[in-house]
């Protein structure tokens, strides 16, 4: 099924913003006057606007913790997809990317601190990047041309006072090289290579992935595999005109990514379900049928016995699923400015993207989604099949024998009294081919503005920007549930032909009989008695269509400059401004989407229309109290913003940040930010509906994890304990949707840090920063798995009121069974930790040595459901865990380090080490609010280490690079779906999912 469900520049080669600490070439950045020339946010006075504030500073020091990734790192990683670069940072938890297929949005997102993409604000040159998809209103990094990135600034902590709502976890600001002069052509080609030969253990009994494949009779690939190529070409042209009064930088780009399949890797060849077996879906290539109580399963196959003798076997859907989605992207745009007069400079930005991606998953099927009442003498059955289904079977109730009307403890021969048998059918559409979701996003972003001086010390800046993303989706090869209902009602016409009953009565003259009961495969000819015909496939297969658009308008105006000085300090800097922002989402879905007529859909896809606007005023002050006195620096940075939303809410955000440098080589910094996130349009207006979630039912199976008493809390009667079927695909029902009563969430963010740049070690910079982010009244959901676990263990009436069993399974098979998990204001989320960044950049021997280190220690990630139970406070700790409650792995320690050396004659080499700390399966937590006391340590994930090698040669005017990411071809950690994961038995947004990546790139510049 389909699941629907962010230093000083004076002394020589130190660093830009105290933190070009994650890229090896930071020492190539010169002092402030050189940085000013290259910085599109610089003022004419040579001051720099640093991410986190609109106040220009005379140096490039930052009062807030900012990690900066430079253009050299973009090139050295062979970046084709910007999200791959950003997601490698220890501060970032992976979001949507190219390796997500089932439930893919087609976008690329960034998630700072694991607090969600909606709490991470993405900027282009200090201005918002509009939402990238109507179903996921977060910025789409696909819009950003990699070769034009000058640097990426990642600010930790709230920045709502400066940029408005959504900057709760922080800000990712992409600073583009808008002052480029000349012509540059960048071309990158890469591909993946892996040597299949896994030995990973996936069960408590010690079985490996290959053992589990062999137990099912599968033959996964072995040996060397090469594929998944990526091509990226970008042309950049920049020039000044009119004697230097104007400048424009333009670019065009093309990217092509080829598909990789889960079947291309031995560790992803079979779908590991439950606790590590090669499972899959109960919807198999042959027809599996069950009674309305889902108490018994069997297969109807004409194999000579014409009965249920064929044992049930889960369908392995993995091999034809995409691992890497194919993608084609076109980009184009320009950045320009023109000095109309000394007091007026006009500027403009235009960005265009057209991205088309395809998500392919296994074939559709009937998925036991509907009850079909089929005549006992239907021509779809053989005589033996019809007799078996509709009569006693050795005195034991068979599939059709559900009713005992005469009290003899033997089921009646004709349970319905109408000559029909009620069946739920699972049949995989292997004859019709896989489902593939054709997703297209076309985005436009336009900025226009005026800036200039009002006086010698005060400047103005006024701009308006418009961004829109147009979305279209064609979901191909799904089964139509309504057509299947007609196609399974067969009769014999006067000429002896098997036809649909709807053809005879005229209600659907185009109907073609679909017969799943005689074995898989399209039968030559057109007789449905023999099986499935091509005409039947053409009739029941349908596309589903969806279109949508997101729009964002931002009008912003402010003045900034200098006020008076305190003593001999530089003047007090200020900003005073106003902003108006409007956002709109509109989607239109065809009838098949809206009614969930597509059998392979996880939920109905309903239309959404919503908008809101916000009017804001804001101000900032930077107050240098002491400079070059008895201490080197003492300064304060203050900010305030008032926001008035059309939804009826208003918010106040503010900040106070301090800097203290007793001497010029060490600086202490710390601050407090009040940040907010107002509910987005989907939080408010998303339609309520039943959808799927990935998880587990601790009351399912012959030996449930929960006790009978705990399962009673979850609505399981004693008579059903131990007989509830688990979902083979680990997918269960939840009731989701928006909530018009949701109010803005508030966050208090604290940072304290120190920056050391000792004179005795030239070229060395160290920054250590502590962060603490506390979100109250958080806009979220409790989480379906969390509700199940806490209800079962505590019997809390509030949580148990969210569980609706009818009365058995929580799967799609049981209509009316679901966990209510709609959007609400929950208790909150709190996370804290320490970031450590260090760099050393110095000429040694016949070249230059570069060393950079960026690490992050996660002390705590605390999730509070806001629903205290009878025995606990309803909160749990996720630092060091992963799984169905905590989600994506949250290691307590992550880092990346790069060591490089570049010879004076142009040859360079560097190696990067990426480390992910170990995480345990969250259900093994000792916290009763989180774990279920399960002892399956096989769900734990150990330390993961990847090494990347890059070689470069500067043959002016050509720069050549050759690189290998994941040099030692390390496999991702493999876990069964019952333990978590997102695709291919692993977390594709966190770990390298497909092995070694080899790339070559060339840059021609003149």
XYZ file of C-alpha atoms in Angstrom, residues 179-833:
655
model
C 28.856 38.798 -7.998
C 30.383 36.174 -10.277
C 32.341 37.526 -13.254
C 33.059 35.470 -16.337
C 31.849 32.158 -17.690
C 31.866 28.882 -15.776
C 30.749 25.452 -16.890
C 30.361 22.772 -14.197
C 29.788 19.148 -15.128
C 29.508 16.202 -12.724
C 28.974 12.534 -13.448
C 28.545 9.951 -10.717
C 27.293 6.430 -10.184
C 26.913 3.834 -7.434
C 28.857 0.594 -7.149
C 28.367 -2.166 -4.610
C 29.725 -5.650 -4.104
C 26.770 -7.740 -2.968
C 27.778 -10.149 -0.229
C 25.997 -9.157 2.955
C 26.474 -10.982 6.236
C 24.281 -8.777 8.443
C 22.290 -10.558 11.148
C 18.589 -9.674 11.171
C 16.944 -12.067 13.643
C 17.470 -12.864 17.317
C 18.329 -16.405 16.261
C 21.390 -15.105 14.385
C 20.061 -15.504 10.856
C 21.559 -13.252 8.199
C 19.710 -11.518 5.394
C 20.874 -14.221 3.012
C 19.680 -16.955 5.382
C 16.218 -15.420 5.388
C 16.258 -15.178 1.579
C 17.255 -18.816 1.294
C 14.441 -19.842 3.640
C 11.995 -18.337 1.167
C 13.752 -19.772 -1.855
C 14.871 -16.357 -3.080
C 18.060 -15.773 -5.036
C 19.199 -12.197 -4.391
C 21.881 -10.595 -6.564
C 25.515 -11.372 -5.847
C 28.795 -9.829 -6.869
C 29.449 -6.421 -8.388
C 26.613 -4.068 -9.328
C 26.988 -0.665 -10.993
C 24.140 1.749 -11.675
C 22.120 4.713 -10.534
C 24.040 7.269 -12.593
C 23.663 11.006 -12.013
C 24.520 13.698 -14.539
C 24.575 17.382 -13.701
C 25.589 20.280 -15.943
C 25.336 23.953 -14.949
C 26.419 27.022 -16.883
C 26.994 30.303 -15.042
C 27.621 33.650 -16.717
C 28.269 36.897 -14.869
C 29.170 40.387 -16.027
C 29.076 44.058 -15.071
C 27.634 46.653 -17.389
C 27.182 50.406 -17.755
C 30.629 51.210 -16.333
C 30.069 48.991 -13.340
C 26.752 50.480 -12.279
C 25.004 47.185 -12.925
C 25.773 43.518 -12.597
C 23.965 40.328 -13.508
C 24.711 36.667 -12.859
C 22.689 34.098 -14.782
C 22.617 30.319 -14.753
C 21.033 27.347 -16.486
C 21.244 23.730 -15.381
C 20.244 20.203 -16.284
C 20.267 17.128 -14.031
C 19.420 13.525 -14.864
C 19.305 10.728 -12.274
C 18.758 7.098 -13.208
C 16.827 4.544 -11.203
C 18.164 1.929 -8.838
C 15.948 -0.941 -7.661
C 15.703 -2.568 -4.257
C 16.298 -5.780 -6.156
C 19.785 -4.538 -7.105
C 21.071 -5.075 -3.551
C 21.130 -8.364 -1.660
C 20.279 -6.670 1.646
C 17.151 -5.045 0.206
C 16.042 -7.830 -2.149
C 13.476 -9.231 0.261
C 11.074 -7.237 2.423
C 12.132 -7.887 6.003
C 8.928 -7.742 7.991
C 7.963 -8.314 11.589
C 11.088 -9.382 13.436
C 13.347 -10.184 10.519
C 11.764 -12.766 8.233
C 11.591 -12.394 4.487
C 7.946 -11.509 4.441
C 6.050 -9.026 2.393
C 2.399 -8.566 1.673
C -0.518 -10.914 2.210
C -1.691 -9.829 -1.232
C 0.055 -12.457 -3.333
C 0.229 -13.143 -7.109
C -2.492 -15.757 -6.673
C -5.875 -15.117 -5.083
C -5.920 -15.371 -1.302
C -9.362 -15.231 0.255
C -10.658 -14.833 3.769
C -13.932 -14.516 5.606
C -15.373 -11.220 6.842
C -13.939 -11.910 10.311
C -10.431 -12.297 8.838
C -10.111 -15.390 10.987
C -8.928 -17.781 8.291
C -6.894 -17.449 5.094
C -6.495 -19.705 2.113
C -5.571 -19.735 -1.548
C -7.846 -20.465 -4.450
C -5.683 -21.908 -7.222
C -6.615 -24.353 -9.957
C -3.689 -26.658 -9.239
C -5.456 -29.979 -9.646
C -6.986 -30.084 -6.190
C -9.258 -27.071 -6.627
C -9.153 -26.295 -2.913
C -7.141 -24.350 -0.379
C -4.217 -26.730 -0.403
C -1.692 -24.102 -1.451
C -0.087 -22.661 1.707
C -0.271 -18.939 2.247
C 2.965 -17.170 1.374
C 3.616 -13.441 1.724
C 4.456 -11.619 -1.497
C 7.951 -10.120 -1.670
C 7.237 -6.687 -3.096
C 10.762 -5.269 -2.730
C 12.610 -6.226 -5.949
C 10.636 -3.997 -8.326
C 10.482 -1.019 -5.953
C 12.818 1.852 -6.696
C 15.719 2.393 -4.326
C 16.807 5.628 -6.015
C 14.032 7.435 -7.864
C 14.764 8.543 -11.437
C 14.669 12.300 -11.761
C 14.996 14.973 -14.436
C 15.481 18.614 -13.440
C 15.887 21.874 -15.342
C 16.909 25.096 -13.595
C 17.477 28.656 -14.751
C 17.629 32.089 -13.212
C 19.537 35.296 -12.596
C 20.591 37.701 -9.838
C 21.044 41.315 -10.845
C 21.321 44.852 -9.538
C 21.623 48.304 -11.087
C 22.535 51.634 -9.507
C 19.900 54.057 -10.747
C 21.421 56.867 -8.709
C 23.755 57.110 -5.702
C 20.634 56.863 -3.507
C 18.763 54.117 -5.369
C 19.941 50.675 -6.425
C 17.422 48.319 -7.948
C 17.897 44.593 -7.574
C 16.111 41.505 -8.811
C 16.263 37.738 -8.501
C 14.565 35.099 -10.618
C 14.733 31.336 -10.090
C 12.999 28.667 -12.164
C 12.901 24.902 -11.665
C 11.096 22.091 -13.399
C 11.632 18.767 -11.665
C 10.066 15.474 -12.623
C 10.549 12.368 -10.515
C 9.036 8.924 -10.600
C 8.359 6.737 -7.566
C 7.812 3.090 -8.460
C 6.482 0.546 -5.995
C 5.093 -2.961 -6.308
C 1.941 -3.839 -8.198
C -1.448 -2.844 -6.949
C -3.956 -5.425 -5.822
C -7.258 -5.992 -4.108
C -5.571 -5.774 -0.658
C -8.603 -7.279 1.151
C -10.110 -3.798 0.930
C -13.707 -4.716 0.046
C -16.193 -7.466 0.727
C -17.332 -9.173 -2.464
C -20.531 -11.187 -2.349
C -19.991 -13.684 -5.157
C -22.534 -16.233 -6.315
C -21.723 -19.791 -5.301
C -22.316 -20.885 -8.903
C -20.295 -18.009 -10.383
C -18.543 -18.978 -13.631
C -15.366 -17.578 -12.042
C -15.215 -20.646 -9.770
C -14.623 -24.199 -10.778
C -17.318 -26.512 -9.497
C -14.991 -27.731 -6.752
C -14.140 -24.197 -5.655
C -17.766 -23.131 -5.510
C -18.735 -26.243 -3.580
C -15.863 -25.797 -1.151
C -16.693 -22.160 -0.430
C -20.434 -22.581 -0.087
C -20.883 -25.921 1.659
C -19.780 -27.794 4.757
C -16.238 -29.103 4.660
C -15.939 -32.291 6.745
C -18.233 -30.766 9.356
C -15.817 -27.877 9.940
C -16.661 -24.291 9.165
C -14.909 -23.299 5.968
C -14.473 -19.870 4.429
C -18.048 -19.404 3.377
C -19.583 -21.155 6.377
C -20.056 -18.434 8.932
C -23.689 -18.787 10.031
C -25.347 -21.434 12.195
C -29.095 -20.705 12.032
C -30.417 -24.072 13.209
C -28.337 -24.406 16.381
C -26.591 -27.666 15.445
C -23.075 -26.169 15.849
C -22.522 -26.817 12.158
C -22.361 -23.985 9.714
C -25.199 -23.648 7.260
C -24.575 -24.688 3.682
C -25.771 -21.361 2.317
C -24.859 -18.809 4.980
C -26.427 -15.820 3.248
C -29.595 -17.529 2.113
C -29.078 -15.909 -1.266
C -26.697 -18.324 -2.946
C -23.643 -16.078 -2.511
C -20.493 -16.280 -0.437
C -18.973 -13.169 1.214
C -15.244 -12.968 0.527
C -12.361 -10.604 1.043
C -9.781 -11.128 -1.699
C -6.061 -10.445 -1.815
C -4.675 -10.656 -5.338
C -1.531 -8.879 -6.561
C -1.766 -7.291 -10.000
C 1.378 -8.887 -11.383
C -0.287 -9.064 -14.791
C -0.683 -5.265 -14.940
C 2.812 -4.224 -13.817
C 4.067 -2.008 -10.976
C 2.521 1.219 -9.780
C 4.503 4.338 -10.584
C 3.835 7.816 -9.304
C 4.817 10.481 -11.822
C 5.489 13.609 -9.736
C 6.251 17.013 -11.210
C 7.071 20.329 -9.545
C 7.469 23.563 -11.475
C 8.658 26.446 -9.315
C 9.109 30.170 -9.883
C 10.650 32.634 -7.432
C 10.826 36.352 -8.207
C 12.321 39.088 -6.037
C 12.403 42.801 -6.808
C 13.531 45.640 -4.615
C 15.239 48.946 -4.039
C 17.998 49.776 -1.592
C 20.300 52.665 -0.895
C 21.494 55.265 1.603
C 19.216 57.757 3.316
C 22.122 59.446 5.127
C 25.772 58.583 5.525
C 24.874 56.187 8.345
C 21.340 55.007 7.569
C 20.197 52.815 4.689
C 16.904 51.455 3.448
C 15.869 48.218 1.769
C 12.400 47.503 0.366
C 11.477 44.385 -1.568
C 8.620 42.201 -2.664
C 8.924 38.558 -3.570
C 6.592 36.035 -5.084
C 7.161 32.310 -5.062
C 4.952 29.568 -6.433
C 5.291 25.844 -6.927
C 2.921 24.098 -9.318
C 2.424 20.430 -8.559
C 1.041 17.647 -10.715
C 0.781 13.936 -10.095
C -0.264 10.992 -12.227
C -0.446 7.815 -10.192
C -0.429 4.976 -12.727
C -1.489 1.333 -12.737
C -3.657 1.230 -9.664
C -6.697 -1.022 -9.355
C -10.117 0.601 -9.412
C -12.113 -0.742 -6.478
C -15.426 0.234 -8.067
C -14.571 -1.460 -11.344
C -13.360 -4.553 -9.519
C -16.732 -4.849 -7.818
C -18.362 -4.970 -11.228
C -15.681 -7.179 -12.805
C -16.093 -9.877 -10.140
C -19.864 -10.175 -10.674
C -19.915 -12.555 -13.628
C -22.703 -14.383 -15.394
C -23.224 -16.394 -18.582
C -25.133 -14.653 -21.334
C -27.459 -16.251 -23.862
C -24.564 -17.077 -26.171
C -22.684 -18.936 -23.479
C -20.111 -16.171 -22.947
C -18.923 -15.138 -19.494
C -19.714 -11.458 -19.101
C -20.181 -8.922 -16.325
C -23.608 -8.698 -14.748
C -23.345 -4.931 -15.321
C -23.082 -5.561 -19.066
C -26.278 -7.595 -19.002
C -28.246 -5.038 -16.983
C -26.637 -2.109 -18.858
C -25.226 -0.342 -15.811
C -21.649 -0.589 -17.151
C -21.480 -1.772 -20.774
C -17.667 -1.450 -20.831
C -17.125 -3.895 -17.966
C -14.761 -6.834 -18.499
C -14.780 -9.901 -16.260
C -11.787 -10.193 -13.927
C -11.143 -13.747 -12.729
C -8.365 -14.024 -10.111
C -9.214 -17.570 -9.021
C -7.490 -19.652 -11.713
C -3.862 -18.723 -11.050
C -1.674 -15.734 -11.946
C -0.797 -14.634 -15.432
C -2.636 -13.279 -18.459
C -4.193 -16.162 -20.345
C -3.927 -16.164 -24.108
C -7.310 -15.553 -25.660
C -10.284 -13.824 -24.174
C -12.069 -16.463 -22.095
C -12.220 -15.281 -18.443
C -12.990 -18.854 -17.358
C -9.277 -19.533 -17.891
C -8.037 -16.626 -15.835
C -7.182 -12.955 -16.190
C -7.418 -11.512 -19.687
C -5.739 -8.429 -21.113
C -9.155 -6.865 -21.540
C -9.773 -7.303 -17.799
C -6.454 -5.634 -16.950
C -7.229 -2.711 -19.253
C -10.597 -2.311 -17.552
C -9.600 -2.461 -13.881
C -6.274 -0.554 -14.135
C -6.728 3.211 -13.770
C -4.579 6.312 -13.337
C -5.277 8.779 -10.532
C -4.734 12.495 -11.099
C -3.887 15.335 -8.739
C -2.884 18.968 -9.228
C -2.008 21.679 -6.779
C -0.219 24.927 -6.145
C 1.445 26.739 -3.293
C 2.031 30.472 -3.325
C 3.944 32.794 -1.046
C 4.087 36.578 -1.210
C 6.417 38.562 1.040
C 6.656 42.352 1.142
C 9.449 43.624 3.356
C 10.829 47.075 4.108
C 13.314 48.212 6.712
C 15.873 50.854 7.519
C 19.189 50.060 9.146
C 22.267 51.909 10.170
C 24.199 53.423 13.023
C 23.154 55.456 16.030
C 25.379 56.895 18.724
C 28.514 55.283 20.133
C 29.174 54.302 23.705
C 32.654 55.566 24.530
C 35.113 54.608 21.799
C 33.051 51.661 20.602
C 31.616 51.423 17.103
C 28.146 52.951 16.854
C 25.028 51.152 17.962
C 23.531 49.347 14.990
C 19.812 49.206 14.446
C 17.119 47.801 12.176
C 13.477 48.885 12.079
C 11.026 47.416 9.595
C 7.702 45.884 8.634
C 6.733 42.787 6.711
C 3.618 41.292 5.132
C 3.459 37.611 4.200
C 0.668 35.642 2.546
C 0.592 31.906 1.931
C -1.871 29.854 -0.082
C -2.326 26.157 -0.829
C -4.775 24.704 -3.304
C -5.083 21.100 -4.469
C -7.492 19.364 -6.816
C -7.848 15.598 -6.916
C -9.835 13.470 -9.308
C -12.763 11.391 -8.120
C -10.690 8.232 -7.848
C -8.285 9.920 -5.430
C -11.048 11.551 -3.416
C -13.066 8.360 -2.962
C -9.994 6.142 -2.492
C -11.104 4.196 -5.535
C -7.454 3.319 -6.049
C -7.027 0.070 -4.162
C -3.358 0.755 -3.551
C -3.850 4.105 -1.803
C -3.210 4.444 1.889
C -5.996 6.974 2.296
C -8.380 9.150 0.310
C -6.645 12.206 -1.120
C -8.966 15.162 -0.630
C -8.984 18.709 -1.960
C -7.479 21.462 0.164
C -8.041 25.199 -0.114
C -6.511 27.441 2.498
C -4.715 30.704 2.983
C -3.521 32.990 5.713
C -1.593 36.224 5.953
C 0.475 37.846 8.665
C 1.383 41.487 9.273
C 4.554 42.142 11.253
C 6.780 44.865 12.630
C 10.282 44.164 13.826
C 13.374 45.808 15.169
C 16.945 44.954 16.158
C 19.764 46.625 18.079
C 23.441 45.759 18.354
C 25.030 47.617 21.237
C 28.835 47.532 21.469
C 29.440 48.471 25.111
C 33.228 48.085 25.193
C 35.639 47.662 22.283
C 39.420 47.535 22.550
C 39.271 48.690 26.157
C 40.167 46.800 29.308
C 38.405 43.940 27.553
C 38.481 43.352 23.841
C 34.699 43.254 23.322
C 31.471 43.435 25.260
C 28.310 43.745 23.172
C 24.592 42.990 23.210
C 22.252 42.080 20.361
C 18.512 42.641 20.882
C 15.525 41.927 18.673
C 11.729 42.019 18.739
C 8.936 41.151 16.290
C 5.174 41.435 16.622
C 3.044 39.283 14.311
C -0.691 39.513 13.652
C -2.187 36.507 11.808
C -5.419 36.468 9.836
C -6.312 33.253 11.673
C -6.906 35.320 14.811
C -3.599 34.665 16.541
C -0.870 37.120 17.416
C 2.648 36.429 18.652
C 5.601 38.238 20.178
C 9.128 37.041 19.512
C 12.333 38.485 20.863
C 15.992 37.802 21.456
C 18.894 38.908 23.603
C 22.398 37.765 22.729
C 25.652 38.720 24.385
C 29.297 38.652 23.280
C 32.259 38.925 25.617
C 35.903 38.733 24.560
C 38.317 39.411 27.429
C 41.180 39.253 24.921
C 41.188 39.159 21.140
C 41.769 35.388 20.816
C 38.868 34.095 22.862
C 35.210 35.079 22.791
C 32.265 33.887 24.829
C 28.784 34.125 23.354
C 25.346 33.240 24.567
C 21.771 34.173 24.075
C 18.089 33.593 24.469
C 15.517 33.552 21.673
C 11.756 33.330 21.892
C 10.658 31.708 18.629
C 7.256 30.695 17.298
C 5.759 28.474 14.669
C 2.281 29.367 13.567
C 0.183 26.498 12.200
C 0.600 26.104 8.463
C -2.302 25.617 6.108
C -2.262 21.830 6.354
C -2.080 21.965 10.162
C -5.270 23.996 10.027
C -7.212 22.718 7.046
C -6.008 19.243 6.006
C -9.092 17.006 5.622
C -9.664 14.321 8.242
C -9.376 10.781 6.912
C -8.087 7.285 7.640
C -4.525 6.664 6.446
C -1.742 4.163 7.054
C 1.197 4.377 9.426
C 4.271 2.170 9.690
C 4.332 0.416 13.026
C 3.411 -2.640 15.020
C 0.383 -3.982 16.885
C 1.588 -5.549 20.163
C -1.707 -7.452 20.363
C -1.292 -9.197 17.016
C -0.018 -12.677 16.341
C -0.336 -16.008 18.107
C 1.903 -14.824 20.984
C 1.220 -11.105 21.413
C 3.822 -8.832 22.988
C 1.204 -7.378 25.319
C -0.638 -9.366 27.977
C -4.333 -10.074 27.662
C -5.084 -7.346 30.200
C -3.036 -4.819 28.231
C -4.784 -5.835 25.026
C -8.134 -5.452 26.788
C -7.102 -1.803 27.265
C -6.669 -1.631 23.499
C -10.147 -2.989 22.795
C -9.256 -6.644 22.256
C -11.818 -9.074 23.756
C -10.513 -12.157 25.514
C -11.893 -14.345 22.729
C -9.696 -12.656 20.123
C -6.456 -12.629 22.117
C -3.797 -14.535 20.189
C -5.852 -14.731 16.985
C -5.516 -11.222 15.538
C -3.637 -11.118 12.258
C -0.624 -8.800 12.036
C -0.121 -6.705 8.951
C 2.553 -8.438 6.842
C 3.713 -5.002 5.656
C 3.682 -3.493 9.193
C 1.057 -0.939 8.088
C -1.881 -0.008 10.299
C -4.758 2.476 10.268
C -4.714 5.934 11.784
C -7.228 8.759 11.577
C -5.373 11.939 10.597
C -6.090 15.501 9.541
C -5.904 19.187 10.433
C -7.409 21.123 13.278
C -8.696 24.674 12.861
C -8.317 25.237 16.606
C -4.561 24.693 16.676
C -2.707 27.665 18.138
C 0.900 28.781 17.524
C 3.610 26.927 19.353
C 6.277 28.779 21.299
C 9.911 27.908 21.771
C 12.582 29.121 24.139
C 16.046 28.559 22.729
C 19.253 29.043 24.676
C 22.822 28.981 23.405
C 26.103 29.374 25.278
C 29.475 28.995 23.616
C 33.100 29.930 23.280
C 35.269 30.620 20.252
C 39.029 30.256 20.511
C 41.481 31.547 17.909
C 44.853 31.479 19.670
C 47.631 33.673 18.335
C 50.160 31.003 19.274
C 48.558 28.578 16.796
C 47.961 30.595 13.629
C 45.196 29.219 11.427
C 43.442 27.308 14.210
C 39.842 28.034 15.259
C 37.737 26.156 17.815
C 34.069 26.784 18.581
C 32.100 24.945 21.272
C 28.406 25.790 21.682
C 25.694 24.413 23.942
C 22.083 24.634 22.742
C 18.777 24.016 24.442
C 15.498 24.270 22.522
C 12.242 23.968 24.463
C 9.025 23.915 22.435
C 5.775 24.349 24.334
C 2.279 23.757 23.017
C 3.913 22.053 20.055
C 1.912 21.605 16.850
C 2.166 17.905 16.266
C 0.442 14.587 16.637
C 0.862 12.279 19.598
C 1.849 9.458 17.293
C -0.225 6.374 16.590
C 2.423 3.985 17.918
C 2.839 6.035 21.078
C -0.914 5.989 21.664
C -1.025 2.215 21.249
C 1.913 1.606 23.567
C 0.825 3.970 26.338
C -2.818 2.929 26.247
C -1.921 -0.740 26.473
C 0.538 -0.299 29.309
C -1.404 2.206 31.405
C -5.073 1.857 30.468
C -5.326 5.648 30.481
C -8.885 6.486 29.387
C -7.857 9.527 27.325
C -5.303 7.660 25.249
C -7.398 4.508 25.041
C -10.250 6.665 23.757
C -8.120 7.261 20.661
C -7.984 3.523 19.840
C -10.911 2.195 17.828
C -10.911 -1.578 17.255
C -13.741 -3.282 15.468
C -12.829 -5.487 17.423
C -9.807 -7.175 15.855
C -6.973 -5.958 13.683
C -6.018 -2.299 13.175
C -5.160 -2.981 9.542
C -6.973 -1.901 6.404
C -8.705 -5.288 6.486
C -10.886 -4.129 9.341
C -13.020 -1.129 8.368
C -13.778 1.107 11.316
C -10.545 0.194 13.110
C -8.001 2.977 13.519
C -6.003 5.082 15.966
C -7.104 8.724 16.125
C -3.958 10.776 15.539
C -5.065 14.196 14.317
C -3.083 17.414 14.618
C -3.227 19.073 18.013
C -1.180 21.128 20.439
C 0.745 18.577 22.459
C 2.890 19.120 25.544
C 6.066 19.895 23.652
C 9.509 18.865 22.518
C 12.837 19.659 24.147
C 16.300 18.977 22.800
C 19.741 19.938 24.003
C 23.326 19.205 23.160
